[in-house]
Coordinates of C-alpha atoms in Angstrom, one line a residue:
M102 CA 135.0 122.4 14.6
V103 CA 133.9 125.8 13.3
L104 CA 133.0 128.8 15.4
V105 CA 130.5 130.9 13.6
D106 CA 131.1 134.6 13.6
D107 CA 128.9 136.6 15.9
S108 CA 125.7 137.9 14.3
D109 CA 125.0 141.6 14.0
L110 CA 121.6 140.8 15.3
V111 CA 121.0 142.1 18.8
F112 CA 119.4 139.4 20.9
G113 CA 116.9 140.5 23.5
D114 CA 117.1 144.2 22.7
N115 CA 119.1 146.2 25.3
P116 CA 119.9 144.0 28.3
D117 CA 119.4 147.0 30.6
V118 CA 115.8 147.4 29.4
D119 CA 113.1 145.1 30.9
T120 CA 111.0 145.0 27.7
L121 CA 111.0 142.8 24.6
T122 CA 109.3 143.4 21.3
N123 CA 109.0 140.6 18.8
W124 CA 110.3 141.0 15.2
A125 CA 106.8 141.5 13.9
Q126 CA 106.2 144.3 16.4
N127 CA 102.7 143.1 17.2
Q128 CA 103.6 142.1 20.8
K129 CA 105.6 143.7 23.7
V130 CA 106.3 142.1 27.0
T131 CA 107.5 143.9 30.1
G132 CA 109.1 143.3 33.5
L133 CA 111.6 140.8 32.0
R134 CA 114.9 139.8 33.5
K135 CA 117.3 138.9 30.7
H136 CA 120.1 136.3 31.0
H137 CA 122.9 135.5 28.5
P138 CA 124.7 132.5 29.9
K139 CA 128.0 131.4 28.4
T140 CA 128.1 127.7 29.4
Y141 CA 125.7 124.8 29.6
D142 CA 126.3 124.6 33.3
E143 CA 125.4 128.2 33.7
V144 CA 122.0 127.6 32.0
A145 CA 121.4 124.6 34.2
A146 CA 122.2 126.6 37.3
L147 CA 119.9 129.3 36.2
V148 CA 117.0 126.8 35.8
R149 CA 117.6 125.4 39.3
Q150 CA 117.7 128.9 40.8
K151 CA 114.5 130.1 39.1
R152 CA 112.7 126.9 40.1
A153 CA 113.7 127.4 43.7
E154 CA 112.4 130.9 43.5
G155 CA 109.1 129.8 42.0
A156 CA 109.8 131.9 38.9
K157 CA 109.2 131.3 35.2
L158 CA 112.0 131.0 32.8
R159 CA 111.4 131.2 29.1
V160 CA 114.0 130.5 26.4
M161 CA 114.0 132.9 23.4
G162 CA 115.5 132.7 20.0
V163 CA 115.2 136.0 18.1
A164 CA 111.5 136.5 18.7
H165 CA 110.7 136.0 15.1
S166 CA 107.1 135.0 15.7
W167 CA 103.7 136.6 15.4
S168 CA 101.9 134.2 17.8
N169 CA 101.4 134.2 21.6
V170 CA 104.5 132.2 22.3
L171 CA 106.4 135.1 23.8
P172 CA 107.1 135.1 27.5
D173 CA 104.4 136.4 29.9
D174 CA 105.1 139.7 31.6
N175 CA 107.4 139.5 34.6
T176 CA 109.3 136.5 33.4
D177 CA 113.0 135.6 33.4
V178 CA 114.2 135.2 29.8
V179 CA 117.3 133.3 28.7
F180 CA 119.0 134.0 25.4
L181 CA 121.4 131.4 24.0
D182 CA 123.2 133.7 21.6
N183 CA 126.6 132.8 23.1
F184 CA 126.2 129.2 21.8
K185 CA 127.5 129.3 18.2
L186 CA 129.3 126.1 17.6
I187 CA 128.6 123.9 14.5
T188 CA 130.4 120.6 14.3
Q189 CA 130.2 117.6 12.0
S190 CA 131.0 114.0 12.7
P191 CA 134.6 113.0 11.6
N192 CA 133.1 109.8 10.3
D193 CA 130.0 111.1 8.5
Y194 CA 129.8 114.7 7.2
S195 CA 126.0 114.4 7.0
I196 CA 125.8 114.3 10.8
V197 CA 125.9 117.9 12.0
T198 CA 125.5 119.2 15.6
V199 CA 124.2 122.8 15.9
Q200 CA 124.1 124.8 19.1
A201 CA 121.0 126.8 20.0
G202 CA 122.4 130.3 19.1
V203 CA 123.2 129.4 15.5
L204 CA 121.1 131.3 13.0
Q205 CA 119.7 129.5 9.9
S206 CA 121.6 131.9 7.7
E207 CA 124.8 131.0 9.6
L208 CA 124.2 127.3 9.2
A209 CA 123.8 127.8 5.5
D210 CA 127.0 129.8 5.4
W211 CA 128.8 127.1 7.2
A212 CA 127.4 124.4 5.0
D213 CA 128.9 126.1 1.9
S214 CA 132.1 127.5 3.5
P215 CA 135.4 126.3 2.0
S216 CA 136.7 126.0 5.5
R217 CA 134.2 123.2 6.1
G218 CA 136.3 120.9 3.9
Y219 CA 134.9 117.4 3.4
G220 CA 131.1 117.5 2.9
R221 CA 131.0 121.1 1.7
F222 CA 127.6 121.9 0.1
S223 CA 125.7 119.1 1.8
Y224 CA 122.8 120.6 3.6
L225 CA 119.3 120.0 4.9
Y226 CA 117.0 117.9 2.8
Q227 CA 114.4 120.7 2.5
N228 CA 115.4 124.0 1.0
T229 CA 114.6 125.9 4.2
L230 CA 114.0 129.6 4.7
V231 CA 117.3 131.2 5.5
Q232 CA 117.2 134.4 7.5
P233 CA 118.2 135.7 10.9
I234 CA 116.3 133.2 13.0
T235 CA 117.8 130.4 15.1
F236 CA 117.8 127.0 13.6
V237 CA 116.7 125.5 16.9
G238 CA 113.9 128.1 17.2
A239 CA 112.7 127.1 13.7
C240 CA 112.6 123.5 14.8
Q241 CA 110.8 124.3 18.1
T242 CA 107.9 126.0 16.2
A243 CA 107.8 123.2 13.7
S244 CA 108.7 125.6 10.9
H245 CA 109.5 124.5 7.4
G246 CA 110.9 125.2 4.0
S247 CA 109.5 123.9 0.8
G248 CA 109.5 120.6 -1.0
F249 CA 107.6 117.3 -0.5
V250 CA 109.9 116.0 2.2
P251 CA 109.4 116.3 5.9
P252 CA 109.9 119.7 7.5
T253 CA 112.9 121.0 9.5
P254 CA 112.6 119.3 12.9
D255 CA 112.1 115.8 11.5
Y256 CA 115.8 115.6 10.7
I257 CA 116.8 116.0 14.4
I258 CA 118.4 112.7 15.4
A259 CA 119.7 113.7 18.9
M260 CA 119.5 116.7 21.2
T261 CA 120.8 118.1 24.5
I262 CA 118.2 119.7 26.6
I263 CA 117.8 121.0 30.2
N264 CA 114.6 119.9 32.0
A265 CA 112.8 121.8 34.8
N266 CA 115.0 120.2 37.4
G267 CA 118.0 121.8 35.9
E268 CA 119.4 118.5 34.6
I269 CA 121.3 118.4 31.3
K270 CA 119.9 115.4 29.4
F271 CA 120.9 113.9 26.1
Y272 CA 118.4 112.1 23.9
D273 CA 118.9 110.3 20.6
S274 CA 116.6 108.7 18.1
S275 CA 116.1 105.6 20.2
H276 CA 114.1 107.7 22.7
P277 CA 110.4 107.6 22.1
D278 CA 109.9 111.3 23.1
L279 CA 112.5 112.7 20.7
R280 CA 110.0 113.7 18.0
V281 CA 107.9 115.6 20.6
M282 CA 110.9 117.4 22.1
A283 CA 112.3 118.3 18.7
A284 CA 109.3 120.6 18.2
C285 CA 107.8 121.6 21.5
L286 CA 107.6 125.4 21.6
G287 CA 110.1 125.5 24.4
M288 CA 107.7 123.6 26.8
C289 CA 109.9 120.5 27.1
G290 CA 112.9 122.4 28.3
I291 CA 115.8 124.5 27.2
V292 CA 117.4 123.0 24.1
L293 CA 121.2 123.5 24.1
D294 CA 122.0 121.8 20.8
V295 CA 120.6 119.4 18.2
T296 CA 122.2 116.9 16.0
V297 CA 120.7 116.9 12.5
R298 CA 121.0 114.5 9.5
F299 CA 121.9 116.4 6.4
N300 CA 121.3 115.3 2.8
P301 CA 124.7 113.8 2.0
D302 CA 124.5 114.8 -1.7
T303 CA 126.9 117.7 -2.5
S304 CA 125.6 118.2 -6.0
A305 CA 124.3 121.4 -7.3
T306 CA 120.7 122.5 -7.5
M307 CA 119.1 124.5 -10.3
V308 CA 117.0 127.5 -9.4
T309 CA 114.5 128.9 -11.9
Q310 CA 112.8 132.2 -11.0
T311 CA 110.0 132.9 -13.3
K312 CA 107.4 135.7 -13.7
M313 CA 104.3 133.8 -14.7
Q314 CA 101.0 135.3 -15.6
Y315 CA 98.5 135.1 -12.7
Y316 CA 95.9 133.1 -14.6
D317 CA 98.5 130.7 -15.9
L318 CA 98.7 129.4 -12.3
F319 CA 95.4 130.3 -10.8
P320 CA 92.6 130.1 -13.5
P321 CA 89.4 131.9 -12.8
R322 CA 86.5 130.2 -11.1
G323 CA 84.5 128.3 -13.7
V324 CA 87.5 127.1 -15.6
P325 CA 87.5 123.3 -15.2
I326 CA 90.6 121.7 -13.5
N327 CA 91.2 118.2 -14.7
D328 CA 93.9 115.6 -15.4
S329 CA 95.0 117.4 -18.6
Y330 CA 94.8 121.0 -17.2
N331 CA 95.9 121.6 -13.7
P332 CA 98.6 124.3 -13.7
L333 CA 99.2 124.6 -10.0
K334 CA 99.5 120.9 -9.5
H335 CA 101.8 120.6 -12.6
F336 CA 104.1 123.4 -11.4
I337 CA 104.5 122.1 -7.8
E338 CA 104.9 118.4 -8.8
S339 CA 107.4 119.2 -11.5
H340 CA 110.0 120.5 -9.1
A341 CA 111.9 119.3 -5.9
G342 CA 111.0 122.5 -4.1
G343 CA 110.2 126.2 -4.5
A344 CA 107.6 128.8 -3.6
I345 CA 104.9 130.8 -5.2
N346 CA 104.3 134.4 -4.2
Y347 CA 101.8 136.9 -5.6
S348 CA 101.7 140.6 -4.9
P349 CA 98.2 141.7 -5.8
Y350 CA 97.7 144.2 -8.6
N351 CA 101.4 144.4 -9.4
S352 CA 100.7 145.3 -13.0
A353 CA 99.1 148.6 -11.8
L354 CA 102.4 150.4 -11.7
L355 CA 103.2 149.4 -15.2
R356 CA 100.0 151.2 -16.3
S357 CA 101.2 154.4 -14.5
A358 CA 97.6 154.7 -13.2
K359 CA 96.0 154.9 -9.8
L360 CA 94.4 151.8 -8.4
D361 CA 90.8 151.3 -9.6
V362 CA 88.6 148.7 -8.0
N363 CA 86.7 148.4 -11.3
M364 CA 89.9 147.1 -12.9
I365 CA 90.5 144.0 -10.7
E366 CA 89.8 141.7 -13.6
E367 CA 92.2 143.6 -15.8
Y368 CA 94.9 143.5 -13.1
H369 CA 94.5 139.7 -12.8
Q370 CA 94.9 139.3 -16.5
S371 CA 98.2 141.3 -16.5
D372 CA 99.6 140.6 -13.0
G373 CA 102.7 138.5 -12.6
V374 CA 103.2 135.7 -10.1
W375 CA 106.7 135.1 -8.8
A376 CA 107.4 131.3 -9.1
H377 CA 110.6 130.0 -7.6
A378 CA 111.4 126.4 -8.7
V379 CA 114.3 124.3 -7.3
D380 CA 115.5 121.1 -9.0
N381 CA 118.3 118.7 -8.1
L382 CA 121.2 118.2 -10.4
P383 CA 122.8 114.9 -9.3
G384 CA 126.4 114.7 -10.1
T385 CA 126.7 118.4 -11.2
P386 CA 129.2 120.4 -9.2
V387 CA 128.1 123.6 -7.5
C388 CA 129.4 126.7 -9.3
P389 CA 130.9 128.8 -6.5
S390 CA 130.6 132.1 -8.5
R391 CA 129.7 133.7 -11.7
D392 CA 131.5 136.8 -13.0
G393 CA 133.1 137.2 -9.6
L394 CA 129.7 137.4 -7.8
P395 CA 128.6 134.7 -5.3
I396 CA 125.3 133.2 -6.4
W397 CA 124.2 132.0 -3.0
G398 CA 123.0 134.6 -0.6
T399 CA 124.6 134.7 2.8
Q400 CA 124.9 136.9 5.9
H401 CA 128.4 138.0 4.7
E402 CA 128.3 137.9 0.9
P403 CA 126.1 140.0 -1.3
F404 CA 123.7 138.4 -3.7
Y405 CA 122.6 140.4 -6.8
D406 CA 121.7 138.6 -9.9
K407 CA 122.5 141.1 -12.6
D408 CA 120.7 139.1 -15.2
L409 CA 117.4 139.3 -13.4
F410 CA 116.6 143.0 -13.7
V411 CA 117.1 145.8 -16.2
P412 CA 118.1 149.1 -14.5
E413 CA 115.8 151.5 -16.3
D414 CA 114.0 153.3 -13.5
W415 CA 116.1 153.4 -10.4
L416 CA 114.2 154.5 -7.3
M417 CA 115.6 156.3 -4.2
N418 CA 116.0 154.8 -0.8
I419 CA 114.3 156.3 2.2
P420 CA 116.9 158.6 3.7
G421 CA 118.7 157.0 6.5
S422 CA 117.0 153.6 6.0
R423 CA 117.9 150.4 4.1
I424 CA 114.2 149.9 3.4
H425 CA 113.3 150.7 -0.1
R426 CA 110.8 153.5 -0.6
S427 CA 108.5 151.3 -2.6
F428 CA 108.0 149.2 0.6
M429 CA 106.2 152.2 2.1
G430 CA 103.9 152.8 -0.9
D431 CA 104.5 154.3 -4.3
W432 CA 103.7 157.9 -5.1
R433 CA 102.4 156.8 -8.5
L434 CA 99.5 155.0 -6.8
N435 CA 96.6 156.6 -4.9
S436 CA 98.1 157.8 -1.6
K437 CA 95.1 156.6 0.3
W438 CA 96.8 153.2 0.4
A439 CA 100.1 154.2 1.8
N440 CA 101.0 150.7 2.7
Y441 CA 100.2 149.2 -0.7
S442 CA 103.4 148.1 -2.3
P443 CA 102.8 145.6 -5.2
F444 CA 106.4 145.1 -6.0
M445 CA 107.7 144.7 -2.5
G446 CA 107.3 140.9 -2.7
Q447 CA 109.2 140.8 -5.9
V448 CA 112.1 142.8 -4.5
V449 CA 112.5 140.7 -1.4
N450 CA 111.9 137.4 -3.2
N451 CA 114.7 138.1 -5.6
Q452 CA 117.3 138.7 -2.9
V453 CA 118.2 142.2 -4.1
L454 CA 120.4 144.5 -2.0
F455 CA 118.3 147.4 -0.8
M456 CA 121.4 149.6 -0.9
N457 CA 121.4 149.3 -4.7
P458 CA 117.9 148.5 -5.8
P459 CA 117.1 147.6 -9.4
S460 CA 114.3 149.0 -11.4
F461 CA 111.4 146.6 -11.3
S462 CA 111.6 146.0 -15.0
Y463 CA 111.4 142.2 -14.6
R464 CA 112.6 139.7 -17.1
T465 CA 110.5 136.7 -17.7
S466 CA 112.8 134.0 -16.2
V467 CA 116.3 133.4 -15.0
T468 CA 118.0 130.1 -14.1
Y469 CA 121.2 129.5 -12.2
N470 CA 123.2 126.8 -10.6
T471 CA 123.7 127.0 -6.8
S472 CA 124.0 124.9 -3.7
N473 CA 121.2 123.4 -1.8
A474 CA 121.6 126.0 1.0
G475 CA 121.6 128.7 -1.7
S476 CA 118.5 127.5 -3.4
T477 CA 116.1 128.9 -0.7
H478 CA 113.6 131.5 -1.7
F479 CA 114.4 134.2 0.9
L480 CA 118.1 134.7 1.4
R481 CA 118.9 138.1 2.8
Y482 CA 117.5 141.1 4.6
I483 CA 114.0 139.8 5.4
D484 CA 114.7 141.1 8.9
G485 CA 114.5 144.6 7.4
I486 CA 111.2 144.6 5.7
T487 CA 107.9 145.9 7.1
S488 CA 106.1 142.6 7.0
G489 CA 104.5 142.9 10.4
L490 CA 101.4 140.9 9.6
D491 CA 101.3 137.2 8.7
F492 CA 98.9 134.3 9.0
E493 CA 99.5 130.7 7.8
F494 CA 97.5 127.5 7.6
A495 CA 98.5 124.0 6.3
F496 CA 96.1 122.2 4.1
K497 CA 96.5 118.5 3.4
V498 CA 96.8 118.3 -0.4
D499 CA 94.0 116.5 -2.3
D500 CA 95.1 114.6 -5.4
D501 CA 93.6 117.2 -7.7
F502 CA 94.7 120.2 -5.6
G503 CA 91.1 121.3 -5.6
N504 CA 91.2 122.4 -1.9
I505 CA 94.4 124.3 -2.5
Y506 CA 92.9 126.3 -5.4
E507 CA 89.9 127.1 -3.1
A508 CA 92.0 128.2 -0.2
W509 CA 94.0 130.4 -2.5
R510 CA 90.9 132.0 -4.0
V511 CA 89.6 132.7 -0.5
M512 CA 92.8 134.7 0.3
I513 CA 92.4 136.8 -2.8
E514 CA 88.6 137.2 -2.9
E515 CA 88.2 138.4 0.7
S516 CA 90.8 141.2 0.2
E517 CA 88.9 142.2 -3.0
N518 CA 85.6 142.0 -1.2
M519 CA 86.9 144.5 1.4
W520 CA 88.2 146.7 -1.4
R521 CA 84.8 146.8 -3.0
E522 CA 82.8 147.1 0.3
K523 CA 85.1 149.3 2.5
D524 CA 87.7 150.8 0.2
M525 CA 90.5 148.8 1.9
I526 CA 93.2 146.6 0.6
P527 CA 94.2 144.4 3.6
L528 CA 96.4 142.0 1.5
N529 CA 99.2 144.3 0.4
I530 CA 102.5 142.5 0.5
F531 CA 101.9 139.0 -1.0
A532 CA 100.0 135.8 -0.8
A533 CA 102.3 132.7 -0.7
I534 CA 102.2 129.0 -1.2
R535 CA 104.9 126.5 0.0
W536 CA 104.6 122.7 0.3
V537 CA 106.0 119.9 2.4
G538 CA 105.7 116.2 3.1
A539 CA 104.2 114.8 6.3
S540 CA 106.0 115.3 9.6
E541 CA 106.4 112.8 12.4
C542 CA 106.5 115.6 15.0
P543 CA 103.1 115.9 16.7
L544 CA 103.4 119.7 17.0
S545 CA 103.7 120.2 13.3
H546 CA 100.8 121.5 11.3
A547 CA 101.9 119.0 8.7
F548 CA 101.7 116.0 11.1
G549 CA 100.6 113.0 9.1
K550 CA 101.3 109.6 7.6
P551 CA 104.2 108.9 5.2
G552 CA 103.2 109.9 1.7
E553 CA 100.7 112.6 2.7
R554 CA 101.4 116.1 1.4
F555 CA 100.6 119.6 2.7
A556 CA 100.4 123.0 1.2
M557 CA 101.0 126.1 3.4
L558 CA 99.1 129.2 2.4
E559 CA 99.8 132.6 4.0
P560 CA 98.8 136.2 3.4
T561 CA 101.2 138.9 4.5
S562 CA 100.7 142.6 4.9
S563 CA 102.7 145.6 6.2
H564 CA 102.4 147.3 9.6
G565 CA 99.4 149.5 10.1
T566 CA 97.3 147.9 7.4
T567 CA 93.7 149.0 7.8
G568 CA 91.2 146.1 7.9
W569 CA 93.8 143.4 8.6
E570 CA 91.9 141.9 11.6
E571 CA 88.5 141.8 9.7
Y572 CA 90.2 140.3 6.7
L573 CA 91.7 137.5 8.7
K574 CA 88.4 136.8 10.4
R575 CA 86.8 136.5 6.9
V576 CA 89.6 134.3 5.6
M577 CA 89.6 132.1 8.7
A578 CA 85.8 131.6 8.6
R579 CA 86.1 130.2 5.1
W580 CA 89.4 128.3 5.5
T581 CA 88.1 126.4 8.4
Q582 CA 85.3 125.0 6.3
I583 CA 87.6 123.6 3.6
R584 CA 88.0 119.9 4.3
S585 CA 90.4 117.7 2.4
K586 CA 88.8 114.6 0.8
D587 CA 89.7 112.6 3.9
G588 CA 87.7 115.0 6.1
S589 CA 90.7 116.7 7.7
L590 CA 90.7 120.4 8.4
P591 CA 93.6 122.9 7.9
K592 CA 95.8 123.7 10.8
P593 CA 97.6 127.0 11.8
H594 CA 101.3 127.4 11.9
W595 CA 102.4 127.8 15.6
A596 CA 104.3 131.0 14.9
K597 CA 101.9 132.7 12.5
W598 CA 98.7 133.6 14.3
Y599 CA 97.9 136.1 17.0
K600 CA 94.8 135.8 19.2
D601 CA 94.2 139.5 19.3
W602 CA 93.7 139.4 15.5
T603 CA 91.5 136.3 15.6
P604 CA 90.3 135.3 19.1
E605 CA 88.6 132.3 17.6
V606 CA 91.9 130.8 16.6
I607 CA 92.5 129.4 20.1
P608 CA 89.4 127.2 20.3
Y609 CA 90.0 126.2 16.7
I610 CA 93.6 125.1 17.6
K611 CA 92.3 123.1 20.5
Q612 CA 89.8 121.4 18.1
V613 CA 92.1 120.5 15.1
Y614 CA 95.2 119.7 17.2
A615 CA 93.3 117.7 19.8
A616 CA 94.7 114.3 19.0
Q617 CA 98.2 115.8 18.6
I618 CA 98.0 117.6 21.9
Q619 CA 97.3 114.3 23.6
L620 CA 100.6 113.0 22.3
I621 CA 102.5 116.2 23.4
R622 CA 101.0 116.7 26.9
P623 CA 102.5 113.6 28.7
V624 CA 106.0 114.5 27.4
V625 CA 105.7 118.1 28.6
L626 CA 104.5 117.0 32.0
K627 CA 107.5 114.7 32.4
Q628 CA 109.9 117.4 31.5
D629 CA 108.2 120.3 33.3
P630 CA 105.4 119.3 35.6
E631 CA 104.9 122.7 37.2
G632 CA 105.2 125.0 34.2
I633 CA 108.4 126.9 34.6
F634 CA 109.0 127.0 30.9
R635 CA 105.4 127.6 29.7
T636 CA 103.3 130.7 28.9
S637 CA 99.8 131.2 30.1
T638 CA 98.5 130.9 26.5
L639 CA 100.3 127.6 26.0
C640 CA 99.0 126.3 29.3
D641 CA 95.5 127.1 28.1
I642 CA 95.9 125.5 24.7
F643 CA 97.6 122.3 26.0
D644 CA 95.5 122.1 29.2
L645 CA 98.6 122.2 31.4
P646 CA 99.2 123.5 35.0
C647 CA 100.2 127.2 34.8
L648 CA 102.8 128.6 37.2
N649 CA 102.1 132.1 38.5
C650 CA 99.1 132.6 36.2

């Protein structure tokens, strides 16, 4: 049994303050009554008390979501940050039980810790995003990593949960409702712990970080894609996992010139795309360090790959902040776009310590051996960036990736259209692609049949970006017309939309998730018939009774 160190993260802001702001800072709720119970029985008693009072009780992780899943105003909120135990079965190290307060980064640290002993380096099947969010929270929102295997909640084989009666219940894989409860947006009850099946392989993985040319992955329209030339399909299918991120016009800084809308084509010809590839190395041991530096990023150990950058042009940090100045815009570019930061994505994506930032002189490629937990594409400090704006849809992948190319071009083209028409650059951090296999959890935007594959596309921008809402409306209007060859439409990630940005997202969710909602509703009603755990928005989407609405 391992007790994970307490996180530096402050759960629930100040307990004496009745407000809560989400990580993205796009929502704030007031009139909250915050609770930090220390035992399972205390949580159960709290549920029974609030039900007797006719009050709502919403469980929260770290509020790392953009969407309308935060509590309604005047709600009791329970934080499970006191529940930090991680245990593995004495008979099978791949069976791991994780309490609800454990962060994903802490789970990765534990997986690679020498104190774990037998089974060290075995981890989740999918190289999942590691950052200060709770593992259970990631599961409840049907979140994912990357690689054509099922996403995070699919590996839950048992769970302990408190229903609306305040009863502590245990469910395992024999129960028909487990796949719904594994990803349920907190509507099925308060999850206290989950038991997960890890990949038993303790071998190393190989990470290759490459700066590819933009057109080498995303050819211009008019260039035919066929069996012999399909660069995006080839890259994704050649690796076990990874990610692709593009910070628009990142070659502009290298020109030492102001941004010029008339040079979009020249930028595309010179821009780099950050391509992160992960490959399995069966039988190869994990190298725990290189030159005395740990090569996996953790909460407690620094990651700085010295071979990746050449320190030629060191930049200063913002005084009193660990956010690099380039995140706020670069003085060498037109100051009109104060939020434009073409290299921000590259800095974050390469896990660089902000306290000692490198130059941005970027080598073509670097490869290193690491653990499965260390192979993820964001390792550290994502909680400190200014990425306040995010939007993600999942597209079922056609065999030729034609719909994925089209969805990507929509993201880029609509930002450029607004630059030409309105002198705005609404896409100013990066556009990203990740990919997963089909999920058995009905809530998932990758819900499907075995063998089906999904690509997740998302634009991200910094706080205060002018034109973001109009940009999303344009993107969504075109994305929702892109059907896969089987006729299916793309679906939004449950944590990465906001109805104030795109009001049309709610009716669209009801449309594309209709069949899945019918699988989820009966389970939610069994667990919480009155709606003590639900928000008004979730009641609307799932057509459920709403308490005190």
